[in-house]
XYZ file of C-alpha atoms in Angstrom:
182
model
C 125.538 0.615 12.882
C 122.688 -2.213 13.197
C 119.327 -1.737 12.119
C 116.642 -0.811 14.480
C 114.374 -4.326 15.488
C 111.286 -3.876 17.070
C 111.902 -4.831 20.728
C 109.848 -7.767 22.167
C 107.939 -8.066 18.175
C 107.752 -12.113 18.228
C 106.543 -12.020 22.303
C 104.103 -9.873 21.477
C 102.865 -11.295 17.792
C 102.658 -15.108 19.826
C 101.539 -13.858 23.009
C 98.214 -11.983 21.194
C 99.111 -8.788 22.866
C 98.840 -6.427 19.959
C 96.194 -6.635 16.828
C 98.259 -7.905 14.520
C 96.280 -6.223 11.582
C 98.087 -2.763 12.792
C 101.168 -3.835 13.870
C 104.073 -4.185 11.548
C 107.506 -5.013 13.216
C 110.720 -5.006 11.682
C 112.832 -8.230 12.643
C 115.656 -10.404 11.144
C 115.413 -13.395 9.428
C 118.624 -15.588 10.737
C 117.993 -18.515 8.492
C 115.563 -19.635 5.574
C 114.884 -23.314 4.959
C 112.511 -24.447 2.156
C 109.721 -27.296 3.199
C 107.392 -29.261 0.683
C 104.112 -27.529 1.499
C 100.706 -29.215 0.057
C 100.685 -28.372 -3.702
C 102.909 -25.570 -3.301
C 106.935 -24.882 -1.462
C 106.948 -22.999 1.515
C 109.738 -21.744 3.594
C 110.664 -21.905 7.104
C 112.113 -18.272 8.507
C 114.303 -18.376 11.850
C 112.912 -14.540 12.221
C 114.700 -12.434 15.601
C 113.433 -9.660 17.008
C 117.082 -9.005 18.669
C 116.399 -10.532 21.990
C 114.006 -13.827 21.397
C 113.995 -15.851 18.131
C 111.327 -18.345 16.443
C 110.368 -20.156 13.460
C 108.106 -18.760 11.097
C 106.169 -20.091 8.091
C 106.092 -18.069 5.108
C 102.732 -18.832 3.160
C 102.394 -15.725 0.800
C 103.446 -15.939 -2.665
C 105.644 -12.731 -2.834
C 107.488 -14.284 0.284
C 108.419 -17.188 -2.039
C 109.392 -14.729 -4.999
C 111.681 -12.832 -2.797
C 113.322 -15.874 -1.239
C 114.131 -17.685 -4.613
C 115.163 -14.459 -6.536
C 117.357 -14.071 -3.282
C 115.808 -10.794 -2.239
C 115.185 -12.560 0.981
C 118.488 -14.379 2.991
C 120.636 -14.430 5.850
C 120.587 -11.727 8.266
C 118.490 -9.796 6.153
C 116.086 -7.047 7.999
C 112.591 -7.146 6.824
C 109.024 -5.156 7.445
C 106.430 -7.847 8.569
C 103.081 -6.051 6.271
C 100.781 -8.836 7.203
C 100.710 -12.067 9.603
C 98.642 -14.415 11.473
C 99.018 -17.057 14.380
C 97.540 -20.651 14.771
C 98.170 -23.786 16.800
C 99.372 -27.117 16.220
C 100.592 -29.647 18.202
C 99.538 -27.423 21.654
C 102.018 -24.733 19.869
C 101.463 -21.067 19.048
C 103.025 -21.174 15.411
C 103.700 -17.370 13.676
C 102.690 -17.326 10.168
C 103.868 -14.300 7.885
C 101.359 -13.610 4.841
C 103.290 -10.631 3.021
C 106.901 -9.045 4.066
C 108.871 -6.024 2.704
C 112.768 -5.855 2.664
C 114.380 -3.102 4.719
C 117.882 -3.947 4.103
C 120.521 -6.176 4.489
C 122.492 -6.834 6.836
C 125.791 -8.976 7.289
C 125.427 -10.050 10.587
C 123.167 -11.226 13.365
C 121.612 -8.804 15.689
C 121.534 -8.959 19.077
C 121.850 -12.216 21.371
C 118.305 -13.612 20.741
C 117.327 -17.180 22.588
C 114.533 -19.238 21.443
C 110.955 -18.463 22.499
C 109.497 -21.828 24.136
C 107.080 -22.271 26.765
C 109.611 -21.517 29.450
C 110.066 -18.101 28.531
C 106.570 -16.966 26.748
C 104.104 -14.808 28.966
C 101.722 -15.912 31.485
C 98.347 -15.762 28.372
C 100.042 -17.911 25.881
C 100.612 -20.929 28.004
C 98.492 -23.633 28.471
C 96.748 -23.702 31.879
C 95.837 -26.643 33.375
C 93.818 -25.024 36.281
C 91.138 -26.922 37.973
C 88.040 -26.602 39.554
C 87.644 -27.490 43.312
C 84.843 -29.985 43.695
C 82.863 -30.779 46.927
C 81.357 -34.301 47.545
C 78.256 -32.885 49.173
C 76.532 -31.355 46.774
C 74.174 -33.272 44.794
C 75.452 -34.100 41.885
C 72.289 -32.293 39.092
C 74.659 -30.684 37.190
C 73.711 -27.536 37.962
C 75.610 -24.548 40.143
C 74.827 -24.339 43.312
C 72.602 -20.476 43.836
C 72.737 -20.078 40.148
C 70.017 -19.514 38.248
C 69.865 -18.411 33.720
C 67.933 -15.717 35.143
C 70.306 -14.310 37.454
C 70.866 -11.524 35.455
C 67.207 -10.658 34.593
C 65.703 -9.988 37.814
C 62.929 -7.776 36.380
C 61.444 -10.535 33.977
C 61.749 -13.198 36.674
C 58.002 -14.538 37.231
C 56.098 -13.164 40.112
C 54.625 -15.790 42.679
C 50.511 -15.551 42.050
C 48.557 -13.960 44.643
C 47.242 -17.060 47.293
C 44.065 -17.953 45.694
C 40.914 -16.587 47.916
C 38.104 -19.264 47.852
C 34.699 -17.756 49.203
C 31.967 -20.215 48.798
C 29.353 -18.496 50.506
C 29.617 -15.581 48.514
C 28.529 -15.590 44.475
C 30.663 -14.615 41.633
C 29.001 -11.188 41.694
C 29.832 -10.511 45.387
C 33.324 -11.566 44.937
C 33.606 -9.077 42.202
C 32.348 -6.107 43.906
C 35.007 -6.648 46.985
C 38.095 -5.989 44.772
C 36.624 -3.176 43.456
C 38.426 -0.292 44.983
C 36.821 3.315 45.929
C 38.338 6.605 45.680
């Protein structure tokens, strides 16, 4: 009987749908391929998840130790403890930081087809949505009704009080008319 995969693991770890500081899927790694890394060896992981597959980079040190000792090969089912994402080249790229070995297994899991952009969800793509733009508005930069104290309506300044000019009437005079009786 096959090992248990988590189901939709390497959608969800790309996509940014879970917090990948608590989750911990189990997948398959269907191929290992060392690549010269700056100052230190590195290896590529085709890691499956049993439906959807993708390339991984392996970056942490006891990743390396398992692969060369041979803990780590075909078809074998690991634990992913710790990972991170990043992009290059307009690509969301899985990296794996620390893994733990389950077991292994002889075969390949499931019928898994390579995550691209065709198939990834809706928030990992790139969007290239734009902005409708109308010709008759001036063009100052600024949005039209908008104002960076729109959302401070009690701070806004007051308009002063139309200044009152009475020049028949003294200073003193003036002073005793605001004065209000109770």
């Amino acid at each position: 009987m096959a090992p248990e995969l988590t189901p939709n693991s390497i959608t969800r770890m790309l996509s940014g749908s879970c917090n990948l500081d608590d989750f911990h899927p189990i997948v398959q790694v269907n191929a290992v391929k060392s690549c010269a890394g700056a100052g230190s060896e590195k290896h590529k992981l085709l890691v499956s998840d049993g439906t959807y597959f993708t390339t991984v980079l392996s970056v942490g040190n006891s990743i390396h130790q398992m692969i060369t000792d041979g803990t780590v090969t075909r078809f074998t089912i690991v634990k992913v403890e710790r990972s991170s994402t990043t992009t290059a080249n307009n690509r969301n790229l899985l990296l794996f930081l620390d893994i733990s070995v389950v077991t292994q297994h002889t075969e390949k899991i499931g019928n898994p087809v390579r995550m691209d952009e065709s198939n990834m969800p809706a928030s990992t793509t790139t969007s290239t949505a734009t902005v409708p733009y109308s010709s008759n508005l001036p063009n100052t930069g600024a949005v039209p009704g908008w104002s960076p104290w729109h959302h401070l309506p009690h701070i806004l300044p007051q308009p002063l009080p139309e200044q009152v000019d009475y020049p028949s009437q003294s200073h003193q005079e003036v002073r005793h008319q605001n004065v209000v009786k109770f």
